[in-house]
Structures are given as structure tokens and as C-alpha cells.
Short mmCIF file of C-alpha atoms in Angstrom, two decimals:
data_model
loop_
_atom_site.label_atom_id
_atom_site.label_comp_id
_atom_site.label_asym_id
_atom_site.label_seq_id
_atom_site.Cartn_x
_atom_site.Cartn_y
_atom_site.Cartn_z
CA MET B 895 0.00 0.00 0.00
CA THR B 896 1.59 3.28 -1.13
CA GLY B 897 -0.84 5.61 0.56
CA ASN B 898 -2.47 6.69 -2.73
CA LEU B 899 -5.86 5.63 -1.39
CA TYR B 900 -5.36 7.81 1.65
CA ARG B 901 -4.81 10.74 -0.72
CA GLY B 902 -8.19 10.18 -2.29
CA GLN B 903 -6.89 8.84 -5.59
CA ALA B 904 -9.28 5.87 -5.65
CA GLY B 905 -12.42 7.98 -5.47
CA LEU B 906 -12.91 7.49 -1.74
CA PRO B 907 -14.76 10.28 0.08
CA PHE B 908 -12.65 12.97 1.67
CA SER B 909 -12.77 12.18 5.36
CA SER B 910 -11.79 14.57 8.16
CA THR B 911 -11.67 13.85 11.88
CA LEU B 912 -11.78 15.64 15.21
CA ARG B 913 -9.93 13.70 17.92
CA VAL B 914 -9.27 14.07 21.63
CA TYR B 915 -6.02 12.71 23.07
CA GLU B 916 -6.02 12.00 26.81
CA PRO B 917 -3.28 11.17 29.33
CA LEU B 918 -3.11 7.55 30.38
CA GLU B 919 -4.56 8.23 33.84
CA ALA B 920 -7.80 9.46 32.24
CA PHE B 921 -8.64 5.92 31.13
CA PRO B 922 -10.11 3.25 33.43
CA GLU B 923 -7.34 1.37 35.17
CA GLY B 924 -8.27 -1.89 33.45
CA GLN B 925 -7.73 -0.34 29.99
CA ARG B 926 -4.45 1.45 30.58
CA GLU B 927 -2.01 -1.37 29.88
CA ALA B 928 -3.78 -2.36 26.65
CA ILE B 929 -3.83 1.26 25.44
CA ARG B 930 -0.19 1.84 26.35
CA THR B 931 0.88 -1.38 24.66
CA ALA B 932 -1.13 -0.69 21.51
CA GLY B 933 0.36 2.80 21.31
CA ALA B 934 3.89 1.50 21.77
CA ARG B 935 3.41 -0.97 18.89
CA THR B 936 2.75 1.86 16.44
CA ALA B 937 5.66 2.39 14.05
CA SER B 938 4.52 5.84 12.89
CA ARG B 939 1.45 8.00 12.42
CA ALA B 940 1.43 7.18 8.70
CA ALA B 941 1.40 3.47 9.57
CA VAL B 942 -1.72 3.98 11.72
CA GLU B 943 -3.54 5.78 8.89
CA ASN B 944 -2.62 3.12 6.33
CA ALA B 945 -3.52 0.26 8.67
CA GLU B 946 -6.92 1.81 9.41
CA LEU B 947 -7.62 2.33 5.71
CA LEU B 948 -6.55 -1.19 4.77
CA ALA B 949 -8.73 -2.63 7.52
CA SER B 950 -11.77 -0.67 6.33
CA LEU B 951 -11.28 -1.79 2.73
CA GLY B 952 -10.86 -5.37 3.94
CA ARG B 953 -14.15 -5.25 5.82
CA ILE B 954 -16.22 -4.15 2.85
CA THR B 955 -14.72 -6.79 0.56
CA ARG B 956 -14.70 -9.81 2.85
CA SER B 957 -17.15 -12.64 2.42
CA GLY B 958 -20.17 -13.13 4.67
CA GLY B 959 -21.65 -9.66 4.33
CA ASP B 960 -20.39 -8.36 7.70
CA PRO B 961 -18.89 -4.87 7.19
CA PHE B 962 -18.36 -4.18 10.89
CA PRO B 963 -15.04 -4.24 12.79
CA THR B 964 -14.65 -7.14 15.18
CA GLY B 965 -12.70 -5.27 17.84
CA ARG B 966 -9.96 -7.89 18.04
CA THR B 967 -7.43 -5.12 17.47
CA ASP B 968 -7.89 -1.42 18.09
CA LEU B 969 -5.43 1.12 16.74
CA VAL B 970 -4.19 3.81 19.10
CA ARG B 971 -2.75 7.16 18.05
CA VAL B 972 -0.20 8.79 20.34
CA THR B 973 1.20 12.29 20.79
CA SER B 974 2.95 14.13 23.60
CA ILE B 975 2.99 17.45 25.45
CA PRO B 976 5.50 19.02 27.85
CA GLY B 977 5.37 17.39 31.26
CA VAL B 978 2.96 18.70 33.89
CA PRO B 979 4.25 18.59 37.50
CA PRO B 980 2.60 15.77 39.49
CA GLY B 981 -0.53 16.84 41.32
CA ARG B 982 -0.89 20.04 39.34
CA THR B 983 -3.63 20.72 36.81
CA PRO B 984 -2.99 23.57 34.37
CA GLN B 985 -5.76 26.11 33.93
CA PRO B 986 -6.48 28.19 30.83
CA GLY B 987 -4.12 31.12 30.61
CA THR B 988 -1.44 29.65 32.90
CA SER B 989 2.10 28.95 31.74
CA ASP B 990 1.59 25.18 31.67
CA ALA B 991 -1.57 25.38 29.59
CA GLY B 992 0.16 27.79 27.24
CA ALA B 993 3.17 25.53 26.89
CA ALA B 994 1.01 22.72 25.62
CA ALA B 995 -0.18 24.89 22.75
CA SER B 996 3.02 26.76 22.06
CA PRO B 997 5.67 26.02 19.43
CA GLY B 998 7.64 24.44 22.26
CA ALA B 999 5.48 21.37 21.80
CA GLU B 1000 6.71 20.69 18.28
CA ALA B 1001 9.14 17.96 19.32
CA GLY B 1002 6.40 15.43 19.89
CA LEU B 1003 3.17 17.08 18.86
CA GLY B 1004 1.38 15.22 16.11
CA THR B 1005 4.26 12.88 15.30
CA GLY B 1006 2.83 9.72 16.80
CA ILE B 1007 5.52 7.17 17.65
CA GLY B 1008 8.29 6.91 15.12
CA ALA B 1009 12.02 6.71 14.59
CA GLY B 1010 13.87 9.27 16.62
CA SER B 1011 10.95 10.10 18.87
CA GLY B 1012 12.49 8.53 21.93
CA VAL B 1013 9.39 6.41 22.41
CA GLY B 1014 9.53 2.65 22.62
CA PRO B 1015 7.58 -0.22 24.15
CA ASP B 1016 8.73 0.74 27.63
CA ALA B 1017 8.93 4.50 27.20
CA GLY B 1018 5.58 5.40 28.67
CA GLY B 1019 5.58 3.15 31.69
CA ASP B 1020 2.50 3.12 33.85
CA SER B 1021 2.66 6.89 34.23
CA GLY B 1022 2.27 7.58 30.51
CA ARG B 1023 5.52 9.57 30.34
CA ASP B 1024 8.14 9.49 27.59
CA ALA B 1025 11.21 8.24 29.42
CA GLY B 1026 13.51 9.87 26.87
CA SER B 1027 12.24 13.44 27.19
CA GLY B 1028 10.00 13.69 30.25
CA ARG B 1029 7.07 14.59 28.05
CA VAL B 1030 3.57 13.30 28.84
CA LEU B 1031 2.14 10.88 26.30
CA LEU B 1032 -1.47 11.31 25.21
CA TYR B 1033 -3.59 8.57 23.65
CA CYS B 1034 -6.53 8.44 21.27
CA PRO B 1035 -7.97 4.93 20.75
CA SER B 1036 -9.81 4.34 17.47
CA GLN B 1037 -12.80 2.65 19.18
CA LEU B 1038 -13.96 1.29 15.81
CA VAL B 1039 -16.60 -1.05 17.24
CA LEU B 1040 -18.46 1.78 18.96
CA ARG B 1041 -18.04 4.25 16.14
CA ALA B 1042 -19.19 1.76 13.51
CA GLY B 1043 -22.32 1.10 15.56
CA LEU B 1044 -23.06 4.82 15.89
CA ALA B 1045 -22.50 5.36 12.17
CA ALA B 1046 -24.79 2.45 11.26
CA ASN B 1047 -27.55 3.79 13.53
CA ALA B 1048 -27.26 7.25 11.99
CA LEU B 1049 -27.45 5.72 8.52
CA MET B 1050 -30.52 3.69 9.41
CA GLU B 1051 -32.28 6.74 10.83
CA GLY B 1052 -31.43 8.95 7.85
CA ILE B 1053 -33.06 9.34 4.46
CA HIS B 1054 -31.07 6.40 3.12
CA GLY B 1055 -32.37 4.03 5.79
CA PRO B 1056 -34.18 1.65 3.40
CA LEU B 1057 -31.07 1.34 1.25
CA ALA B 1058 -28.90 0.78 4.33
CA GLU B 1059 -31.16 -2.06 5.45
CA MET B 1060 -30.51 -3.77 2.12
CA LEU B 1061 -26.76 -3.25 2.26
CA ILE B 1062 -26.31 -4.20 5.93
CA PRO B 1063 -28.30 -7.35 6.75
CA GLU B 1064 -30.22 -7.32 10.02
CA GLU B 1065 -28.33 -10.41 11.13
CA GLN B 1066 -25.04 -8.53 10.87
CA ARG B 1067 -26.43 -5.50 12.69
CA ASP B 1068 -27.61 -7.72 15.55
CA LYS B 1069 -24.23 -9.43 15.66
CA HIS B 1070 -22.46 -6.09 15.89
CA GLN B 1071 -24.79 -4.92 18.64
CA GLU B 1072 -23.56 -7.88 20.67
CA ARG B 1073 -19.98 -6.64 20.20
CA ILE B 1074 -21.00 -3.18 21.37
CA ASP B 1075 -22.71 -4.65 24.44
CA GLN B 1076 -19.55 -6.60 25.25
CA VAL B 1077 -17.38 -3.47 25.00
CA LYS B 1078 -19.74 -1.50 27.25
CA ALA B 1079 -19.92 -4.33 29.77
CA ARG B 1080 -16.13 -4.55 29.86
CA ASP B 1081 -15.26 -0.83 29.88
CA GLY B 1082 -18.28 0.77 31.54
CA ALA B 1083 -19.02 4.41 30.68
CA ILE B 1084 -17.29 5.20 27.41
CA ARG B 1085 -16.18 8.48 25.89
CA VAL B 1086 -15.93 8.32 22.11
CA HIS B 1087 -12.67 10.09 21.29
CA THR B 1088 -13.19 10.63 17.56
CA ARG B 1089 -15.72 12.45 15.41
CA ALA B 1090 -15.63 12.06 11.63
CA SER B 1091 -17.00 14.02 8.72
CA THR B 1092 -16.97 13.26 5.00
CA TRP B 1093 -16.87 15.74 2.14
CA GLY B 1094 -15.91 18.72 4.23
CA ILE B 1095 -15.32 19.90 7.77
CA PRO B 1096 -18.24 21.18 9.88
CA PHE B 1097 -17.87 24.92 10.47
CA SER B 1098 -18.42 24.39 14.20
CA TRP B 1099 -15.13 22.46 14.42
CA PHE B 1100 -13.15 25.50 13.28
CA SER B 1101 -14.39 27.48 16.28
CA LEU B 1102 -12.12 25.34 18.49
CA PHE B 1103 -8.94 26.55 16.82
CA MET B 1104 -7.12 29.79 16.05
CA GLU B 1105 -4.60 30.85 13.44
CA GLY B 1106 -1.65 30.59 15.83
CA ASP B 1107 -2.30 27.00 16.94
CA HIS B 1108 0.33 24.37 16.20
CA LYS B 1109 0.00 22.76 12.75
CA ASP B 1110 1.58 19.73 11.10
CA VAL B 1111 1.52 19.78 7.29
CA VAL B 1112 2.15 16.26 5.95
CA GLU B 1113 3.32 16.19 2.34
CA SER B 1114 4.48 13.54 -0.12
CA GLY B 1115 5.20 13.63 -3.84
CA GLY B 1116 4.23 17.27 -4.14
CA ARG B 1117 0.80 16.70 -2.57
CA ILE B 1118 -0.51 17.58 0.87
CA LEU B 1119 -1.63 14.34 2.49
CA THR B 1120 -3.19 16.06 5.48
CA VAL B 1121 -2.94 19.01 7.82
CA ARG B 1122 -3.34 18.51 11.57
CA VAL B 1123 -4.12 21.39 13.92
CA TRP B 1124 -3.80 21.11 17.70
CA ALA B 1125 -5.15 22.95 20.73
CA PRO B 1126 -5.27 22.21 24.48
CA ILE B 1127 -8.78 21.12 25.39
CA THR B 1128 -9.14 23.92 27.93
CA GLU B 1129 -8.55 26.52 25.23
CA ALA B 1130 -10.77 24.70 22.73
CA MET B 1131 -13.66 24.68 25.23
CA GLU B 1132 -13.12 28.33 26.08
CA ARG B 1133 -13.36 29.22 22.38
CA ALA B 1134 -16.45 27.07 21.89
CA ARG B 1135 -18.21 28.63 24.88
CA TYR B 1136 -17.33 32.10 23.60
CA ALA B 1137 -18.91 31.23 20.25
CA VAL B 1138 -22.02 29.74 21.88
CA ALA B 1139 -22.53 32.78 24.10
CA HIS B 1140 -22.33 35.24 21.22
CA LEU B 1141 -24.35 33.17 18.75
CA ALA B 1142 -27.09 32.63 21.34
CA LEU B 1143 -27.54 36.39 21.55
CA ALA B 1144 -26.92 37.39 17.93
CA ALA B 1145 -28.15 34.41 15.89
CA PRO B 1146 -30.17 32.00 18.07
CA ASP B 1147 -31.73 30.27 15.04
CA LEU B 1148 -28.39 29.39 13.44
CA ASP B 1149 -27.83 25.65 13.04
CA MET B 1150 -24.22 26.11 14.04
CA LEU B 1151 -25.34 27.09 17.56
CA ASP B 1152 -26.77 23.61 18.20
CA ASP B 1153 -23.65 22.03 16.72
CA LEU B 1154 -21.42 24.08 19.00
CA ALA B 1155 -23.50 23.28 22.08
CA GLN B 1156 -23.19 19.54 21.35
CA LEU B 1157 -19.48 19.93 20.66
CA THR B 1158 -18.94 21.67 23.99
CA GLU B 1159 -20.83 18.96 25.88
CA TRP B 1160 -18.68 16.34 24.15
CA LEU B 1161 -15.39 18.06 25.07
CA GLU B 1162 -16.47 18.42 28.70
CA GLN B 1163 -16.28 14.63 29.08
CA PHE B 1164 -12.50 14.56 28.75
CA HIS B 1165 -9.50 15.08 31.02
CA VAL B 1166 -8.43 18.69 31.53
CA ASN B 1167 -4.91 17.94 30.23
CA SER B 1168 -6.15 16.54 26.91
CA MET B 1169 -5.37 17.86 23.45
CA VAL B 1170 -7.81 18.33 20.56
CA GLU B 1171 -6.70 17.53 17.02
CA LEU B 1172 -8.38 18.53 13.76
CA ASP B 1173 -7.14 16.20 11.01
CA TYR B 1174 -8.11 17.56 7.60
CA GLY B 1175 -7.35 14.32 5.77
CA ALA B 1176 -7.05 14.34 1.98
CA VAL B 1177 -9.27 17.42 1.63
CA ALA B 1178 -6.29 19.48 2.83
CA ASP B 1179 -4.77 19.27 -0.64
CA LYS B 1180 -7.83 21.12 -1.98
CA VAL B 1181 -8.12 23.90 0.62
CA TYR B 1182 -4.77 24.48 2.33
CA PRO B 1183 -3.61 27.08 3.25
CA ASP B 1184 -6.94 27.43 4.99
CA GLU B 1185 -8.19 30.50 6.86
CA SER B 1186 -11.47 28.94 8.03
CA PRO B 1187 -10.71 29.27 11.78
CA MET B 1188 -10.09 32.99 11.29
CA ASP B 1189 -13.23 33.39 9.14
CA ILE B 1190 -15.37 31.67 11.81
CA ARG B 1191 -13.88 33.85 14.55
CA LEU B 1192 -14.36 37.06 12.57
CA GLY B 1193 -17.89 36.07 11.58
CA ILE B 1194 -18.91 35.47 15.21
CA GLU B 1195 -17.27 38.71 16.33
CA CYS B 1196 -19.11 40.62 13.60
CA LEU B 1197 -22.43 39.08 14.62
CA ALA B 1198 -21.78 40.00 18.24
CA GLU B 1199 -21.12 43.61 17.21
CA GLY B 1200 -24.13 43.77 14.92
CA ASP B 1201 -21.95 44.02 11.82
CA MET B 1202 -24.05 42.01 9.39
CA THR B 1203 -21.92 43.08 6.42
CA GLY B 1204 -18.76 41.74 8.02
CA ALA B 1205 -20.49 38.52 9.07
CA ALA B 1206 -21.81 38.01 5.52
CA ALA B 1207 -18.33 38.56 4.09
CA ALA B 1208 -16.84 35.95 6.42
CA TYR B 1209 -19.55 33.47 5.43
CA ARG B 1210 -18.95 34.11 1.73
CA ARG B 1211 -15.27 33.27 2.18
CA LEU B 1212 -16.18 30.04 3.96
CA ALA B 1213 -18.80 29.11 1.37
CA SER B 1214 -16.49 29.75 -1.58
CA ARG B 1215 -13.94 27.42 0.01
CA TRP B 1216 -16.16 24.56 1.23
CA ILE B 1217 -19.31 24.40 -0.90
CA PRO B 1218 -17.35 23.09 -3.94
CA ILE B 1219 -15.92 20.33 -1.70
CA ARG B 1220 -19.37 19.35 -0.42
CA GLN B 1221 -20.74 19.28 -3.97
CA LEU B 1222 -18.27 16.49 -4.75
CA ALA B 1223 -20.45 14.20 -2.63
CA ARG B 1224 -23.09 14.37 -5.37
CA ALA B 1225 -20.74 14.32 -8.34
CA SER B 1226 -20.88 11.34 -10.67
#
């Protein structure tokens, strides 16, 4: 596998993701060793993306008509932030919280586990620290069993429900529900760490990030494979709440307000020392460099100030960038 499929060259939908990475202590004690071990097995971030893509293609082509993941293996993405002193929780605006978002995090931020990272099978230990650098490792499990179940339910409840019932036999849906029940029985209350979107990025996601946040631009063969943007979860929530407060006053009927409220509730489930990642995926090659976070921020500020002309201008910039991408979903 060369990665061409990941770049969208086989006609696959552009897929973008919003992920939350948590420190090891945020996970139930019974899951920590499995998560740490799975993360330590990862050769590189690119290897995780390729493995996930290959697995998904394998599921839709295997015999038996079962497109769902079995859960026998679960990929784990890993990143790191500067160490936080034991017993101390950084708050928004403090030096520790700022360090996590600053360019000082570039040594490990977004790289996963790869050659030269100083991370190996024993690097994290039980504390989730990188023994080579003192940095704190953060983990994002793929949770494919749960996410596949949620996606199937959404498909069944949507306008394509009758078609989905033909493509996914009831027997296979019932079988997958048993897998979900087993995961919930084993792990208890579960936070889903990943949200996905095809054919474009929801505008509400951009409200979590600002122009100065750390970015990784991944390129190969003259193409941008993806762009990943990072923010500490405390700052992401502060930005989301700011947007909700102003939209509630200036544009209470806007669909984005509901999206932002749900996004904020989702982020509140996670550890205060977590990081939020926006992974553009292959759509980055079509839109980067992208000023959508700035356009969202300016649009909300204009609405709050009653500047409808400025808000309309910000929306036009967003629409000119993303509507052509979303139209690809209906292209033949």
C-alpha cells in the first residue's frame, strides 16, 4: 500500500476527523495497559492511517456480508505534550496550559511514535511519560466497534435508511450490537474520542482553533496528504463557549449554535490535560492554506457587534472554500 488511497486517488470520500487525546490516567485502570501497549506498537502515524484504511477496505470486501469491525485489534494514536508537574492541573491562561499549545510542543506534537521520537515499548511506563524526554504521552484509541455502531444507527435513521437495510443485513447488525454490548460491559461508561465528517469539515469544528495554533503539514510527492491542527482542550472549550454565548444572543436560530453546544458537551467529558486535534485528511490538498478558523472567529465577532456586512463577508469566504468540496459528494 503506497498511501495513494489515503490521498483520495481511488475515489474514496474525503474524510476529516476531530480527535481528543487523553493522558493515560484518564482511562479506566483496566484499559491502561492495553492502550499503552497498543500505542507503543505503532511504528509511525502514517502506519496507523494506512492500517486503518486497509482494515476498512478489507471489511467491505470480505465474504459473509459483515462490514463491521470485530474489535480484536484497536489502533491507538499517540502524541505528547510538555510534562505537567505531578498533582498540578494547568488552567487556561497559565504557563503550563500555554506551553502545551506553544511552538515548544513541536518535538512530539502530532508525530505519533516513530524513529527518533524517543518512544519505545517501555517508554511510557504506567505513568504515561516518555522516558527519553520527560514529556507526557497522550492517547486516542480508534474505538472502531463503537463508532461503527453509531455510524450504522445514523445511517438507518437517515433518508437512506431503506437502502442501508438492504446493504447491511439485520443479522449482521444484531451481531455487531452484541460486540457493542460486550465493549460497554467490559469498559463501563465510554467516551468516544473521535468524530468524523466526509466531504468537508463542519464549520463548528473550526471554532475550536485559532490561526496561531500548532500545525503539522504532511506532504508527499508534491501533494498535501493532510494538515493537523492542535489545541489544548481547555482553550478549545473556552473558544467554543465564547462562540455559543455570542451566537445565542446574535443568531439563536443558526444551526451552528446547536452544533457548538453539542461539541462543547462532548469536550467536557474529557481530562483537563487533553489535546484536541483537527485532522483535515485528503481534503487538505484542496483547501490548504486554509483560513477557516479565522473566518469563523471574525464572523462570530461581527455578529456579536451587529456588523451584518462583516459577518456576511466571512460566510462568503467560507462558502467559496467549502461548498465546492461538499458538492463532490453528489458528483458522478
